[in-house]
PDB file of C-alpha atoms in Angstrom:
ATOM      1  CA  UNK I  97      20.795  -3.673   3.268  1.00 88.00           C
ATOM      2  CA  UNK I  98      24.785  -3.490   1.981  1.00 91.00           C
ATOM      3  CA  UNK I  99      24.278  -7.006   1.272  1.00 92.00           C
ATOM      4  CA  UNK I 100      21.227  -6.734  -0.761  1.00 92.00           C
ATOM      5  CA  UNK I 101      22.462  -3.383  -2.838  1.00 93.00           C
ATOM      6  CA  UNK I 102      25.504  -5.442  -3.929  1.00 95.00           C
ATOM      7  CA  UNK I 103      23.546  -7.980  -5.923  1.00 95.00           C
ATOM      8  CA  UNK I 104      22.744  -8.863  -9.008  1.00 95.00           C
ATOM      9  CA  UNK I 105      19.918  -8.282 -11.028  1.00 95.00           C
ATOM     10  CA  UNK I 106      19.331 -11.935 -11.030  1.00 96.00           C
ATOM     11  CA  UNK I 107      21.006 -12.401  -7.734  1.00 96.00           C
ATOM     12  CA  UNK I 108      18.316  -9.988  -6.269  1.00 95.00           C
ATOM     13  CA  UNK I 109      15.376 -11.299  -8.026  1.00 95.00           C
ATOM     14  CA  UNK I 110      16.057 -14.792  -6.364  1.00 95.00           C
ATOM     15  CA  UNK I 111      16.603 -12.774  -3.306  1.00 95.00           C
ATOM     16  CA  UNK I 112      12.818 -11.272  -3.221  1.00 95.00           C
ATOM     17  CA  UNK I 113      11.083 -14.304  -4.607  1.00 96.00           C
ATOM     18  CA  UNK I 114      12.617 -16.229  -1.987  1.00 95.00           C
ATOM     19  CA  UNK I 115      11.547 -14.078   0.302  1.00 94.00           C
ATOM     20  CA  UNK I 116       7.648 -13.766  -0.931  1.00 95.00           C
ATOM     21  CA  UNK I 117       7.512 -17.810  -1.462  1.00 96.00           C
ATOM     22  CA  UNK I 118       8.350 -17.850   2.718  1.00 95.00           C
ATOM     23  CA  UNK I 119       5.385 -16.018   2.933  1.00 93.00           C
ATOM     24  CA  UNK I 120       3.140 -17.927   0.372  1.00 94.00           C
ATOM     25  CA  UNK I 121       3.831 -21.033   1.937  1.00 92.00           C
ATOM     26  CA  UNK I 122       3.647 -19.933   5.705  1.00 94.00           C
ATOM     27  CA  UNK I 123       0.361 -22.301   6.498  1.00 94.00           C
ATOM     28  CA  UNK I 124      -1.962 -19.958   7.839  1.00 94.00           C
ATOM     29  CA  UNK I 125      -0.764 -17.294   5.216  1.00 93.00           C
ATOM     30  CA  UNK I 126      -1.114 -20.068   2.468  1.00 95.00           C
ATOM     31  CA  UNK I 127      -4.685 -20.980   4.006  1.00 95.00           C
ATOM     32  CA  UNK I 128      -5.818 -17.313   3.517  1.00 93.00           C
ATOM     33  CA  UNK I 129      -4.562 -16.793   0.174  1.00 95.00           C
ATOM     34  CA  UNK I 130      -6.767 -19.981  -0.917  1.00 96.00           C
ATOM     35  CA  UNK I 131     -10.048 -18.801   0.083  1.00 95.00           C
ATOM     36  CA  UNK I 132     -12.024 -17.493  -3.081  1.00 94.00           C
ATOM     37  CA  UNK I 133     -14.197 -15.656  -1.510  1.00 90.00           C
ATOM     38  CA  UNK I 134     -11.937 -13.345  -0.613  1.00 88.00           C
ATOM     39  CA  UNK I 135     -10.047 -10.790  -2.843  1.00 88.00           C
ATOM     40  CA  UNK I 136      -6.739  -9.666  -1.900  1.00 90.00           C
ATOM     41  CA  UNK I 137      -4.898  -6.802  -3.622  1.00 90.00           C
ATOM     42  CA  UNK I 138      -1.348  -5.973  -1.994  1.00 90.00           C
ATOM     43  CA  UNK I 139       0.483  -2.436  -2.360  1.00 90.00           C
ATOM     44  CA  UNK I 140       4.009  -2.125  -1.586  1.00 86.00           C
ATOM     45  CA  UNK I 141       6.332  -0.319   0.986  1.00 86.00           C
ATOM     46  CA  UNK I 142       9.841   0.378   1.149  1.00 87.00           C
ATOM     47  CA  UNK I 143      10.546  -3.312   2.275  1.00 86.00           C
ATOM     48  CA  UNK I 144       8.292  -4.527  -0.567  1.00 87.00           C
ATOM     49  CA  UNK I 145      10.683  -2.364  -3.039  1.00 90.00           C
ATOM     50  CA  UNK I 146      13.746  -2.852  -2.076  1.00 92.00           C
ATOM     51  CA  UNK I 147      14.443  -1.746   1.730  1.00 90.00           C
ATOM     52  CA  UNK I 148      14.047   0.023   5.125  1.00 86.00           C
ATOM     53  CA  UNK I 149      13.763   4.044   3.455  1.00 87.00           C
ATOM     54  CA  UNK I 150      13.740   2.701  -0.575  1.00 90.00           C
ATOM     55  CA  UNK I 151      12.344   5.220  -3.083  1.00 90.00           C
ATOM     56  CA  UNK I 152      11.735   4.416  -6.288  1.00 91.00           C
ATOM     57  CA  UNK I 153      12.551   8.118  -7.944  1.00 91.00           C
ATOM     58  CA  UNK I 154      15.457   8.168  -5.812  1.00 92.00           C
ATOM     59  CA  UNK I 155      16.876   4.484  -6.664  1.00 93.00           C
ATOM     60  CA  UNK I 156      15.879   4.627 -10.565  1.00 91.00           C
ATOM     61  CA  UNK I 157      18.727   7.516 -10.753  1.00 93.00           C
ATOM     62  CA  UNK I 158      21.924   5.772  -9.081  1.00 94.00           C
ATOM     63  CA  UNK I 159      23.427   3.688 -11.644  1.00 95.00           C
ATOM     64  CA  UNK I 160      24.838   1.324  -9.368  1.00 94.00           C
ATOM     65  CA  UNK I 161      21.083   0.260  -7.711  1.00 95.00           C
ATOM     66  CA  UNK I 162      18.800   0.933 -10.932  1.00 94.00           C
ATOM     67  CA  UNK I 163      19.462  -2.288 -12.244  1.00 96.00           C
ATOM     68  CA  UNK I 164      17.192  -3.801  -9.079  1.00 95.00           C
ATOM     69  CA  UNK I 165      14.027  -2.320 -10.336  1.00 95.00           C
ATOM     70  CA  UNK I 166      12.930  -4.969 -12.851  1.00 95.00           C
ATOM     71  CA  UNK I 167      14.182  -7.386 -10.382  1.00 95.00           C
ATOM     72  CA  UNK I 168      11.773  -6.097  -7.878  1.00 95.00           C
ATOM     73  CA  UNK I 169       8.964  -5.423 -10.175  1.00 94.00           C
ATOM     74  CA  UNK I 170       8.716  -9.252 -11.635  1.00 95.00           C
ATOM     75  CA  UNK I 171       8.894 -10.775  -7.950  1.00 95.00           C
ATOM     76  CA  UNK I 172       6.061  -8.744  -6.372  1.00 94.00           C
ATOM     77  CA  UNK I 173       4.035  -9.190  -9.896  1.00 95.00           C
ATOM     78  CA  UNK I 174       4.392 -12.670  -9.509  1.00 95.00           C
ATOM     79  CA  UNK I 175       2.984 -12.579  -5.976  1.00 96.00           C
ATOM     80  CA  UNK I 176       0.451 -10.613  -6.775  1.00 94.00           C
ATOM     81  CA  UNK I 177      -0.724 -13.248  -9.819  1.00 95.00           C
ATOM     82  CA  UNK I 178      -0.862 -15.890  -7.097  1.00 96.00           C
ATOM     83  CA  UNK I 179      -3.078 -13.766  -4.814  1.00 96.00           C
ATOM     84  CA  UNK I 180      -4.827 -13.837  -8.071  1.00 95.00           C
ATOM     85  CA  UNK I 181      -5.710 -16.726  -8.686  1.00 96.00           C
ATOM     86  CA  UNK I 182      -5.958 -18.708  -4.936  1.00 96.00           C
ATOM     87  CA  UNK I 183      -2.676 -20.694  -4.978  1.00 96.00           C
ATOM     88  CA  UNK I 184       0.376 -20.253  -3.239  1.00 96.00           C
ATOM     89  CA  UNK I 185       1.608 -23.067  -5.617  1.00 95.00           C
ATOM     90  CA  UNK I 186       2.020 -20.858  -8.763  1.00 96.00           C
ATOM     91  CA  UNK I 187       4.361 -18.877  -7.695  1.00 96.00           C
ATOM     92  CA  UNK I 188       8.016 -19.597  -9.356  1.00 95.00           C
ATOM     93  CA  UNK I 189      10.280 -22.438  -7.997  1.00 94.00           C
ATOM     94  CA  UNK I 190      13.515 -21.576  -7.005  1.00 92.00           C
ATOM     95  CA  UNK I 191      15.270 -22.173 -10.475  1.00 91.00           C
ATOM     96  CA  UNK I 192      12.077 -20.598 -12.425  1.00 94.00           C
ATOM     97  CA  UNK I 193      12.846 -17.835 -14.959  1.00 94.00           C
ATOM     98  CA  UNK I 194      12.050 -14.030 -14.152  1.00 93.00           C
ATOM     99  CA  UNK I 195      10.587 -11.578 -16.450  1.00 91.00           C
ATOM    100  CA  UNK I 196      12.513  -8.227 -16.910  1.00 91.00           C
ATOM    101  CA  UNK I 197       9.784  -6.479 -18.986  1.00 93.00           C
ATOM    102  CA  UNK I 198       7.471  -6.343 -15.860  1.00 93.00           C
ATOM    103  CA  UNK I 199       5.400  -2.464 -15.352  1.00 89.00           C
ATOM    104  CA  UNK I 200       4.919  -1.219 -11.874  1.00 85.00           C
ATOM    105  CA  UNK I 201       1.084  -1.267 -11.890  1.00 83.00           C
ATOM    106  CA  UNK I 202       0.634   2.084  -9.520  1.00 86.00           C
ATOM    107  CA  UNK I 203      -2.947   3.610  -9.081  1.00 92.00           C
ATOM    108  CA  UNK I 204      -5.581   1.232  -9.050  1.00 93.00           C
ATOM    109  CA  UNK I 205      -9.622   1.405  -7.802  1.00 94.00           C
ATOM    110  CA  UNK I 206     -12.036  -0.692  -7.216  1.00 92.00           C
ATOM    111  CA  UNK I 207     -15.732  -0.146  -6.873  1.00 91.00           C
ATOM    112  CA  UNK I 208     -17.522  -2.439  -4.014  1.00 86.00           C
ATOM    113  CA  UNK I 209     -20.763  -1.814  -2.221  1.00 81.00           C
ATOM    114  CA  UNK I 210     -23.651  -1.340  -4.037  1.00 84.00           C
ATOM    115  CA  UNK I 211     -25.832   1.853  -5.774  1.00 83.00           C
ATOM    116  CA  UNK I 212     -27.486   2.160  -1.848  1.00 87.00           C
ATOM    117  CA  UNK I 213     -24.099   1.755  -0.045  1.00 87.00           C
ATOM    118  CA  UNK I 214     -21.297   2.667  -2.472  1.00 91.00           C
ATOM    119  CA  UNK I 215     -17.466   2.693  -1.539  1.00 92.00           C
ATOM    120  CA  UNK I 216     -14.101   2.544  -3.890  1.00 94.00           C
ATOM    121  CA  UNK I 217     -11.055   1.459  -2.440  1.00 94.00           C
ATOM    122  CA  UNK I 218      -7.966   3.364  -4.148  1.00 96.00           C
ATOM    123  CA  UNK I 219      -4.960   1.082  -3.909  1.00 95.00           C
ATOM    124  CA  UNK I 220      -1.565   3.678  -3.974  1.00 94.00           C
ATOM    125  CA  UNK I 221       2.210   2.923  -4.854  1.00 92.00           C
ATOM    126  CA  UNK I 222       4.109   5.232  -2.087  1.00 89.00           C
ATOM    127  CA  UNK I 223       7.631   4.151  -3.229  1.00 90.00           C
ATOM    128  CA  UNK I 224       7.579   3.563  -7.105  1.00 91.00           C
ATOM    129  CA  UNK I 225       7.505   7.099  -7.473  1.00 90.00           C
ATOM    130  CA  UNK I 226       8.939   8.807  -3.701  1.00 90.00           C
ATOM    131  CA  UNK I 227      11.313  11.158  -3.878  1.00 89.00           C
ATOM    132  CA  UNK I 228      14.378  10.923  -0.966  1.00 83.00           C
ATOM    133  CA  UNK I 229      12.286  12.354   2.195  1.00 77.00           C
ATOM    134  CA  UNK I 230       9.156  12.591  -0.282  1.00 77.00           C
ATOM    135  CA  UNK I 231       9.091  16.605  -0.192  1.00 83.00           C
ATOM    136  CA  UNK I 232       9.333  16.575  -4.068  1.00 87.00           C
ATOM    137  CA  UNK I 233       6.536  13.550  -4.200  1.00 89.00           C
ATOM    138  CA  UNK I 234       4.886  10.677  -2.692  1.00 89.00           C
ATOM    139  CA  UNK I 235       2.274   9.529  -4.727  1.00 91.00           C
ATOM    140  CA  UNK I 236       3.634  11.524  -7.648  1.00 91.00           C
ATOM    141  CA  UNK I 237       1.514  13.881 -10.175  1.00 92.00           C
ATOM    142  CA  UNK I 238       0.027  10.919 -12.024  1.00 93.00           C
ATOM    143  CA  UNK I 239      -1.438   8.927  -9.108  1.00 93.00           C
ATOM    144  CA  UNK I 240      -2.313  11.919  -7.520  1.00 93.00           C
ATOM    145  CA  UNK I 241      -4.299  12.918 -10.698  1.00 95.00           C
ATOM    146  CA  UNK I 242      -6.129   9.304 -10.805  1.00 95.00           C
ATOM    147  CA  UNK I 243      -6.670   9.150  -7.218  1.00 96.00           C
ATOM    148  CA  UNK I 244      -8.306  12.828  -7.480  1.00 95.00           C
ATOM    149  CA  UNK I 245     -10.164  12.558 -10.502  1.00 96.00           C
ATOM    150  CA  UNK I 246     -11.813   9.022  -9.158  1.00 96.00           C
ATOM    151  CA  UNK I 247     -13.219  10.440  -5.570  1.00 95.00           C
ATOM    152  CA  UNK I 248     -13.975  14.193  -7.669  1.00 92.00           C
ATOM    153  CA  UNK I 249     -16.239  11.790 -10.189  1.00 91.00           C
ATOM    154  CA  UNK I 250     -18.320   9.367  -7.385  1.00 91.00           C
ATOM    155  CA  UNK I 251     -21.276  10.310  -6.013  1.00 88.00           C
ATOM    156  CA  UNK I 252     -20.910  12.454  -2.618  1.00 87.00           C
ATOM    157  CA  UNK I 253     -22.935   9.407  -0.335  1.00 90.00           C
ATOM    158  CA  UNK I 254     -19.249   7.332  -1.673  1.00 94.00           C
ATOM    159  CA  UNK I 255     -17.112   6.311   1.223  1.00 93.00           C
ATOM    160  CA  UNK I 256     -13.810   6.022  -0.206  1.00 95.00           C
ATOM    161  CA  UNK I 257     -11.378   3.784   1.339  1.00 94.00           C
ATOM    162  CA  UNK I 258      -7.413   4.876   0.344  1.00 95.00           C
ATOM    163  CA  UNK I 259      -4.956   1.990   1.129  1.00 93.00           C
ATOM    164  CA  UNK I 260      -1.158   3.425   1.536  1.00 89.00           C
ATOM    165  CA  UNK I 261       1.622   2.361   2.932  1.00 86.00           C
ATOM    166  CA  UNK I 262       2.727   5.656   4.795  1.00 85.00           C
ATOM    167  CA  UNK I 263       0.714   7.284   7.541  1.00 85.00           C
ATOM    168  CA  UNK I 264      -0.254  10.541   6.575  1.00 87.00           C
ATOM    169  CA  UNK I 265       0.806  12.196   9.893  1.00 83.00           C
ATOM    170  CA  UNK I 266       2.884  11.260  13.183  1.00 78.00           C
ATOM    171  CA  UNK I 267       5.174  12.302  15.192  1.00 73.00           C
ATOM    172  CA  UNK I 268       8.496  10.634  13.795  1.00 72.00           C
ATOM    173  CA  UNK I 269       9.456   8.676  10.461  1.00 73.00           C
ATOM    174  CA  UNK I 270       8.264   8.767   7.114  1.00 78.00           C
ATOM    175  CA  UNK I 271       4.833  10.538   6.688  1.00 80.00           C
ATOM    176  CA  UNK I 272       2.552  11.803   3.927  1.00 76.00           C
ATOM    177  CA  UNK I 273       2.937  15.177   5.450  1.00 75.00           C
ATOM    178  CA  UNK I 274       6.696  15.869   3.957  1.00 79.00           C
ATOM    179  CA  UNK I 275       5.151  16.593   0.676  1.00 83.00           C
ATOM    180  CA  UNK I 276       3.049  19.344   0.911  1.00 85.00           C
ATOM    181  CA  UNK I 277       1.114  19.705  -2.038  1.00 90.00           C
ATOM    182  CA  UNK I 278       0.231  15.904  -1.686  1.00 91.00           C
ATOM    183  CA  UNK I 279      -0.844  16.440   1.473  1.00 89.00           C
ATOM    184  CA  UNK I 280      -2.254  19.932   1.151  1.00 89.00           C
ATOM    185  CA  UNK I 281      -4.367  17.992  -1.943  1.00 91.00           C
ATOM    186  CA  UNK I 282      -5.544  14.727   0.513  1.00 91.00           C
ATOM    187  CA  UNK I 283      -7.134  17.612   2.969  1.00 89.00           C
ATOM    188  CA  UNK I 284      -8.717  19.399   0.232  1.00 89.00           C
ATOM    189  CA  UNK I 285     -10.539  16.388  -0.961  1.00 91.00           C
ATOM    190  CA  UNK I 286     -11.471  15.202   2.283  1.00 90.00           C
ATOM    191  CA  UNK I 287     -13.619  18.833   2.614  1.00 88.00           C
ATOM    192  CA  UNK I 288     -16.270  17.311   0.588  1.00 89.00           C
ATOM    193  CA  UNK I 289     -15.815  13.701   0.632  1.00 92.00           C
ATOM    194  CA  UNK I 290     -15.869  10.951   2.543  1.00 92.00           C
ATOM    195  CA  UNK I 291     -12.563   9.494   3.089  1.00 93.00           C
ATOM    196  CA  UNK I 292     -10.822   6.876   5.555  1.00 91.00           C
ATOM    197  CA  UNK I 293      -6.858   6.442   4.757  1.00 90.00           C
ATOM    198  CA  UNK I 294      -5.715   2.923   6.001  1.00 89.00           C
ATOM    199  CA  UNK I 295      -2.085   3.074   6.657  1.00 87.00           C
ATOM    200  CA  UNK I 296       0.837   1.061   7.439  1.00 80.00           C
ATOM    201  CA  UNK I 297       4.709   1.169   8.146  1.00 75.00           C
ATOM    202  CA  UNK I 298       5.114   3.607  11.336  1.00 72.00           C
ATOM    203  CA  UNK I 299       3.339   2.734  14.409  1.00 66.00           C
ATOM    204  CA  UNK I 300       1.578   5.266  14.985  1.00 68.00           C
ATOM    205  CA  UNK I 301      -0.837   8.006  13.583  1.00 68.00           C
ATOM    206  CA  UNK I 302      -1.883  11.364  14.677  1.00 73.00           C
ATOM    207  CA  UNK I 303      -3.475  14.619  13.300  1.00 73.00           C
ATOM    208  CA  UNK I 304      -0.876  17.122  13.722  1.00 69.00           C
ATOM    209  CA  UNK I 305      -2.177  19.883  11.539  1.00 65.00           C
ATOM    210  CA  UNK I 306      -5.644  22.285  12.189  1.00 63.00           C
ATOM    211  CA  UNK I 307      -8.087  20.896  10.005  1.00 66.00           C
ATOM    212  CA  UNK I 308     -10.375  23.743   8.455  1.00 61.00           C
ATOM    213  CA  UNK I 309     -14.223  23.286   9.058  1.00 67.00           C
ATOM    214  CA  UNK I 310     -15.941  21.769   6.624  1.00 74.00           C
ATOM    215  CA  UNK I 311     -18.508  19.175   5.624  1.00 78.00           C
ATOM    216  CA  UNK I 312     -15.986  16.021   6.400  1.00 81.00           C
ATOM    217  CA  UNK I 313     -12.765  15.517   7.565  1.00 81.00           C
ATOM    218  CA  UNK I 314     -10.384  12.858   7.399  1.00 84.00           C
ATOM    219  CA  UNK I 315      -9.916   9.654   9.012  1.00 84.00           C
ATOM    220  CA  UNK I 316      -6.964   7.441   9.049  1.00 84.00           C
ATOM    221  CA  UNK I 317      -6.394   4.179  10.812  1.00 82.00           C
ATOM    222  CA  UNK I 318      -3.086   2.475  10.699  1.00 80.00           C
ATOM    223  CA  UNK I 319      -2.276  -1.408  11.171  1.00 73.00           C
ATOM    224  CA  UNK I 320       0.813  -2.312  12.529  1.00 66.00           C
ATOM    225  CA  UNK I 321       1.560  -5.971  14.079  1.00 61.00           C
ATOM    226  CA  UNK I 322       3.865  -3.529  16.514  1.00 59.00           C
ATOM    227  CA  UNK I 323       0.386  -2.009  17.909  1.00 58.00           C
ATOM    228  CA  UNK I 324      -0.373  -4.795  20.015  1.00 60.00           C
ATOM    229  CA  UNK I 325       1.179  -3.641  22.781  1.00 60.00           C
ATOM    230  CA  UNK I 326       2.072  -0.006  24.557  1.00 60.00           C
ATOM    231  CA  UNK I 327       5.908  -0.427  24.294  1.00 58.00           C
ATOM    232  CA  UNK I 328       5.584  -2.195  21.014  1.00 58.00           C
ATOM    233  CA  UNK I 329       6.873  -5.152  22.068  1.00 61.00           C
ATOM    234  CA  UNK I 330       6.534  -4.971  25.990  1.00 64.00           C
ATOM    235  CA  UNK I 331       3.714  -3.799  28.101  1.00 65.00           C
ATOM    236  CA  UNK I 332      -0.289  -3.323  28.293  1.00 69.00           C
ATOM    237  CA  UNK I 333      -2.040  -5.166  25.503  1.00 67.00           C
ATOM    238  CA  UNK I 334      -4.306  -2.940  23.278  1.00 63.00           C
ATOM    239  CA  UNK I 335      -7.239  -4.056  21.568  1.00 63.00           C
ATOM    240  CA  UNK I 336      -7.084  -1.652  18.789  1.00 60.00           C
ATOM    241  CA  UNK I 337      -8.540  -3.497  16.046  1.00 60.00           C
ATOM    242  CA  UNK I 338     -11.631  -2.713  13.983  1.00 63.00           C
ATOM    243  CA  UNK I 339     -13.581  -4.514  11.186  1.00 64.00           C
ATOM    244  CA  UNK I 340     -14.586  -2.737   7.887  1.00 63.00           C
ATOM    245  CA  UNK I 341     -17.378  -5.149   5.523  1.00 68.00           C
ATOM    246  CA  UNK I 342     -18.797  -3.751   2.002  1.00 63.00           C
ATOM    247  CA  UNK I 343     -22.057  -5.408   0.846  1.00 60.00           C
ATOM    248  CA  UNK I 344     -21.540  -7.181  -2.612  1.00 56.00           C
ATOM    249  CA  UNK I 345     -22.354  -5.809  -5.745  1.00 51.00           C
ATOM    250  CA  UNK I 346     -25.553  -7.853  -6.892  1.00 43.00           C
TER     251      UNK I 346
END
């Protein structure tokens, strides 16, 4: 991490592509990204960012780390327009340009199912916008506005599928429980509406709060490579994995 907040802006930007081309060009990763019928649409954690604990509020204020941002920004944008389009070759070469003017995309949904079986997955940036700790925000007012307005204005039979990067409760690390009105929000809209949070980064999740009665409740599931196993890297093997599939639109 010291060696990575000393860099560059181009420095850096090298850094990260480097970093996402390993993974583009992994076989079986490259193999995945090729098949069309698939549509893959990543959101970013702290790694994806900048580091282990990066926020973006926090990181956008320090003069002597701000200058990372666009660095960051054009390398995941460029993954993101190879997942695009099926190949791992578009990506930039090693002595390709960068683009500094890049926009963090944030908030973004996406209707699948069909009028009998309708779902929306809402795709959320946890770190563009995370405060240090994420008591002040997570999400931030904006997202939070997008993300409430979309599941407020879909039909009640809509399963609604939220992808973030944070677990929204556990027993250590980063949750979405530091910020309370975020989380205060994510519990009033799961009240009335059906809603299944798909989580990442610690490995674990649990309900640590009394959830009011109501017509639904929330469900979370995290994924974590470090599940696998009871110990996380030693012990009983657990076959915690599950399979979500949406019918097509016509």
């Amino acid at each position: 991490m010291s060696a990575v907040k000393a860099m560059g802006a181009d420095t850096f930007a090298r850094h990260a592509t480097g970093r996402l081309r390993d993974q583009l060009t992994q076989p079986q990763s490259a193999n995945l990204v090729r098949l069309r019928e698939l549509r893959i649409d990543p959101i970013r954690e702290d790694y994806d960012l900048l580091w282990n604990g990066a926020c973006g509020a926090q990181v956008g204020k320090q003069n002597s780390l701000k200058h990372l941002i666009p660095s960051t920004l054009a390398a995941f944008q460029a993954y993101r327009d190879a997942l695009d389009v099926h190949d791992p070759t578009t990506f930039p070469g090693p002595a390709d340009p960068w683009r500094s003017d890049i926009k963090e995309r944030g908030y973004r949904m996406i209707d699948v199912g069909d009028a009998a079986n309708p779902s929306r997955f809402h795709l959320t940036d946890g770190r563009s916008c995370k405060t240090g700790g994420g008591e002040a925000a997570v999400l931030g007012p904006a997202q939070m506005s997008k993300l409430a307005s979309s599941i407020f204005s879909s039909p009640t039979k809509t399963v609604h599928i939220v992808a973030s990067g944070s677990v929204f409760e556990a027993r250590h690390g980063e949750t979405r429980m530091s910020g309370q009105a975020e989380h205060d929000k994510m519990l009033e809209l799961a009240r009335d509406h059906r809603i299944l949070l798909l989580s990442g980064d610690v490995h674990e999740n649990r309900f640590a709060v009394p959830y009011p009665a109501a017509n639904w409740s929330l469900f979370e599931a995290t994924s974590s490579g470090a599940s696998l196993r009871t110990s996380v890297t030693v012990g009983a093997l657990r076959c915690n994995w599950g399979l979500w599939k949406s019918r097509r639109k016509p």
